Coordinates of C-alpha atoms in Angstrom, one line a residue:
Chain A
D22 CA -39.1 36.1 -23.0
A23 CA -40.3 35.8 -26.6
K24 CA -39.5 32.6 -28.4
T25 CA -37.3 32.6 -31.5
T26 CA -37.4 30.3 -34.5
Q27 CA -34.3 29.6 -36.6
P28 CA -33.6 27.1 -39.4
P29 CA -31.7 24.1 -37.9
S30 CA -28.9 24.3 -40.4
M31 CA -27.5 26.2 -43.4
D32 CA -24.5 26.1 -45.7
C33 CA -22.5 29.0 -47.0
A34 CA -19.7 29.4 -49.5
E35 CA -16.4 30.8 -48.2
G36 CA -16.0 34.5 -49.2
R37 CA -19.7 35.0 -49.7
A38 CA -22.2 36.8 -47.4
A39 CA -24.1 34.5 -44.9
N40 CA -27.6 35.7 -44.1
L41 CA -29.0 34.0 -41.0
P42 CA -32.8 34.5 -40.4
C43 CA -34.6 34.6 -37.1
N44 CA -38.3 34.8 -36.4
H45 CA -39.5 36.4 -33.2
S46 CA -43.1 37.2 -33.9
T47 CA -44.1 37.6 -30.2
I48 CA -41.3 40.1 -29.3
S49 CA -42.4 42.8 -27.0
G50 CA -41.4 46.5 -27.1
N51 CA -38.6 46.4 -24.5
E52 CA -37.0 43.2 -25.7
Y53 CA -33.6 43.2 -27.5
V54 CA -32.5 40.8 -30.2
Y55 CA -29.1 39.2 -29.4
W56 CA -26.9 37.0 -31.6
Y57 CA -24.2 34.8 -30.2
R58 CA -22.3 31.9 -31.8
Q59 CA -20.6 28.8 -30.4
I60 CA -17.7 27.2 -32.1
H61 CA -17.3 23.5 -31.3
S62 CA -15.9 22.9 -27.8
Q63 CA -15.8 26.6 -26.9
G64 CA -18.0 29.0 -24.9
P65 CA -20.5 31.2 -26.8
Q66 CA -19.2 34.4 -28.4
Y67 CA -21.1 37.6 -28.4
I68 CA -21.7 38.9 -31.9
I69 CA -24.2 41.8 -31.8
H70 CA -27.4 43.0 -30.3
G71 CA -30.1 45.6 -31.2
L72 CA -33.5 47.0 -30.2
K73 CA -35.1 48.7 -33.2
N74 CA -32.4 50.1 -35.5
N75 CA -30.1 48.1 -37.7
E76 CA -26.6 47.6 -36.1
T77 CA -23.2 46.9 -37.5
N78 CA -19.9 46.1 -35.9
E79 CA -16.6 44.6 -36.9
M80 CA -18.1 41.1 -36.9
A81 CA -21.5 41.4 -38.5
S82 CA -24.6 43.4 -39.3
L83 CA -28.0 43.0 -37.7
I84 CA -31.1 43.9 -39.7
I85 CA -34.4 44.1 -37.8
T86 CA -37.6 44.5 -39.7
E87 CA -39.8 47.5 -39.0
D88 CA -42.4 45.4 -37.1
R89 CA -39.5 43.8 -35.2
K90 CA -41.0 40.3 -35.8
S91 CA -37.9 39.0 -37.5
S92 CA -34.3 39.8 -38.0
T93 CA -31.3 38.8 -40.1
L94 CA -27.7 38.4 -39.1
I95 CA -25.3 39.1 -41.9
L96 CA -21.7 37.9 -41.9
P97 CA -20.3 39.9 -44.9
H98 CA -17.5 37.6 -46.0
A99 CA -17.8 34.2 -44.4
T100 CA -14.6 32.2 -43.7
L101 CA -14.1 28.6 -42.6
R102 CA -13.6 29.9 -39.0
D103 CA -17.2 31.1 -39.0
T104 CA -18.5 27.6 -38.9
A105 CA -20.4 27.4 -35.7
V106 CA -23.9 27.2 -34.1
Y107 CA -25.5 30.7 -34.2
Y108 CA -28.1 31.6 -31.6
C109 CA -30.7 34.3 -32.0
I110 CA -32.0 35.3 -28.5
V111 CA -34.8 37.8 -27.5
S112 CA -34.7 39.1 -24.0
N113 CA -35.5 42.3 -22.1
D114 CA -32.6 41.8 -19.7
Y115 CA -29.4 40.0 -19.3
K116 CA -30.9 36.6 -18.6
L117 CA -30.2 34.9 -21.9
S118 CA -32.1 31.7 -22.8
F119 CA -30.4 30.0 -25.8
G120 CA -32.5 27.8 -28.1
A121 CA -31.2 25.2 -30.5
G122 CA -29.7 27.8 -32.9
T123 CA -28.6 27.4 -36.5
T124 CA -25.7 25.2 -37.4
V125 CA -23.8 27.2 -40.1
T126 CA -21.2 25.3 -42.1
V127 CA -18.9 27.4 -44.3
R128 CA -17.6 25.4 -47.2
A129 CA -14.4 26.1 -49.2
Chain B
E1 CA -6.5 41.9 -21.8
T2 CA -7.2 38.6 -20.1
G3 CA -10.4 36.7 -21.0
V4 CA -12.7 34.7 -18.9
T5 CA -11.1 31.7 -17.4
Q6 CA -12.7 28.7 -15.6
S7 CA -11.4 25.8 -13.5
P8 CA -11.3 22.9 -13.6
T9 CA -11.7 22.0 -17.2
H10 CA -13.2 18.6 -16.5
L11 CA -14.6 17.0 -13.4
I12 CA -16.2 13.7 -12.5
K13 CA -18.4 13.4 -9.4
T14 CA -20.7 10.9 -7.9
R15 CA -24.4 11.3 -7.3
G16 CA -25.0 13.0 -4.0
Q17 CA -21.7 14.8 -3.8
Q18 CA -21.1 18.5 -3.8
V19 CA -19.0 20.4 -6.4
T20 CA -17.5 23.9 -6.7
L21 CA -16.6 25.5 -10.0
R22 CA -14.5 28.6 -10.3
C23 CA -14.5 31.6 -12.7
S24 CA -12.3 34.6 -13.2
S25 CA -13.9 37.5 -15.0
Q26 CA -12.4 39.3 -17.9
S27 CA -10.4 42.3 -16.9
G28 CA -12.6 45.3 -16.1
H29 CA -15.8 43.3 -15.8
N30 CA -17.8 43.4 -12.6
T31 CA -20.7 41.2 -13.4
V32 CA -20.7 37.4 -13.6
S33 CA -23.4 35.1 -14.9
W34 CA -23.5 31.3 -14.9
Y35 CA -25.1 29.0 -17.5
Q36 CA -25.7 25.3 -17.8
Q37 CA -25.4 23.6 -21.2
A38 CA -26.7 20.1 -21.5
L39 CA -25.4 18.0 -24.3
G40 CA -26.9 19.0 -27.6
Q41 CA -28.8 22.0 -26.1
G42 CA -28.2 25.7 -25.8
P43 CA -27.0 27.2 -22.6
Q44 CA -29.6 28.0 -19.9
F45 CA -29.2 30.9 -17.4
I46 CA -28.6 29.9 -13.8
F47 CA -27.9 33.2 -12.0
Q48 CA -26.0 36.4 -12.1
Y49 CA -23.8 38.2 -9.5
Y50 CA -23.1 41.9 -9.3
R51 CA -21.3 43.6 -6.4
E52 CA -21.2 40.2 -4.6
E53 CA -25.0 39.9 -4.5
E54 CA -27.2 37.6 -6.6
N55 CA -28.8 39.8 -9.2
G56 CA -31.2 37.5 -10.9
R57 CA -31.9 33.7 -11.1
G58 CA -33.2 31.3 -13.7
N59 CA -35.3 28.2 -13.2
F60 CA -32.8 26.3 -11.0
P61 CA -33.3 24.8 -7.5
P62 CA -31.7 26.3 -4.4
R63 CA -29.0 23.5 -4.4
F64 CA -27.4 25.7 -7.1
S65 CA -25.7 28.6 -5.3
G66 CA -22.9 31.0 -6.0
L67 CA -20.5 33.6 -4.7
Q68 CA -18.8 36.6 -6.1
F69 CA -15.6 37.9 -4.5
P70 CA -14.3 41.5 -4.2
N71 CA -12.0 40.9 -7.2
Y72 CA -15.2 39.9 -9.2
S73 CA -14.2 36.2 -9.5
S74 CA -17.0 33.8 -8.8
E75 CA -17.9 30.3 -7.7
L76 CA -20.8 28.0 -8.6
N77 CA -21.7 25.4 -6.0
V78 CA -24.0 22.5 -6.6
N79 CA -25.1 20.3 -3.7
A80 CA -26.6 16.9 -3.8
L81 CA -25.5 16.2 -7.3
E82 CA -28.0 14.4 -9.6
L83 CA -27.2 12.6 -12.8
D84 CA -29.0 15.3 -14.8
D85 CA -26.5 17.9 -13.5
S86 CA -24.0 16.4 -16.0
A87 CA -23.4 19.3 -18.4
L88 CA -21.0 22.0 -19.5
Y89 CA -21.1 24.9 -17.0
L90 CA -20.3 28.3 -18.5
C91 CA -19.3 31.5 -16.8
A92 CA -19.8 34.8 -18.6
S93 CA -18.6 38.2 -17.5
S94 CA -19.8 41.7 -18.4
F95 CA -19.3 45.3 -17.5
S96 CA -22.3 46.8 -15.8
G97 CA -22.2 49.7 -18.3
R98 CA -22.4 47.3 -21.2
I99 CA -24.3 44.4 -19.5
R100 CA -25.8 43.2 -22.8
E101 CA -22.5 42.1 -24.0
Q102 CA -21.5 38.9 -22.2
Y103 CA -18.1 37.3 -22.6
F104 CA -18.0 33.5 -22.0
G105 CA -15.3 31.3 -20.7
P106 CA -14.5 27.9 -22.1
G107 CA -16.6 26.1 -19.5
T108 CA -16.2 23.2 -17.1
R109 CA -17.4 19.8 -18.2
L110 CA -19.1 18.1 -15.2
T111 CA -19.9 14.4 -15.3
V112 CA -22.0 12.9 -12.5
T113 CA -22.0 9.1 -12.3

């Protein structure tokens, strides 16, 4: 599976949009981009996934660049409950390998 | 709708012993995956079960084994425990038609002394 690179941490103001970047320059054509998050002491939570097109659901939006070498997860209106470690994963199947992720802290 | 549940919550074992961890899938889900999360690291895929058969395996030795039952619940068995097996063990269930969306349980914290 392709490797992903994420910033180790970022802060976000409550009520503002949080834009989480992910670089996956070695992604292959059949690999999906997945985003999960893990709130302290809980199991990971599925957020969204995509192949080529941008995707949106009730939690977030996923923007994938045209060359698919990077993506951005957008939390439209961050709340304190969105504080978590966010993982960007690239995989062509269900075998997810989580990296270190980005620790997102939402501040009041 | 019942989410993924795991038991026990915490467990302490001695090196060389065997352990069994249990997982109940989310209602309507027929696929179960197991992950190991060492302290400070992201979860790593151990294996997946579908229709009571192992359907894929990560880079874990054979002493990690599993079962899936007709009601889609699952067990993870680890033999000959080593100190490095200390970790949070996570179970995730999914529906075969939407296999890319995995729903995780709270995990079992295993400590090997």
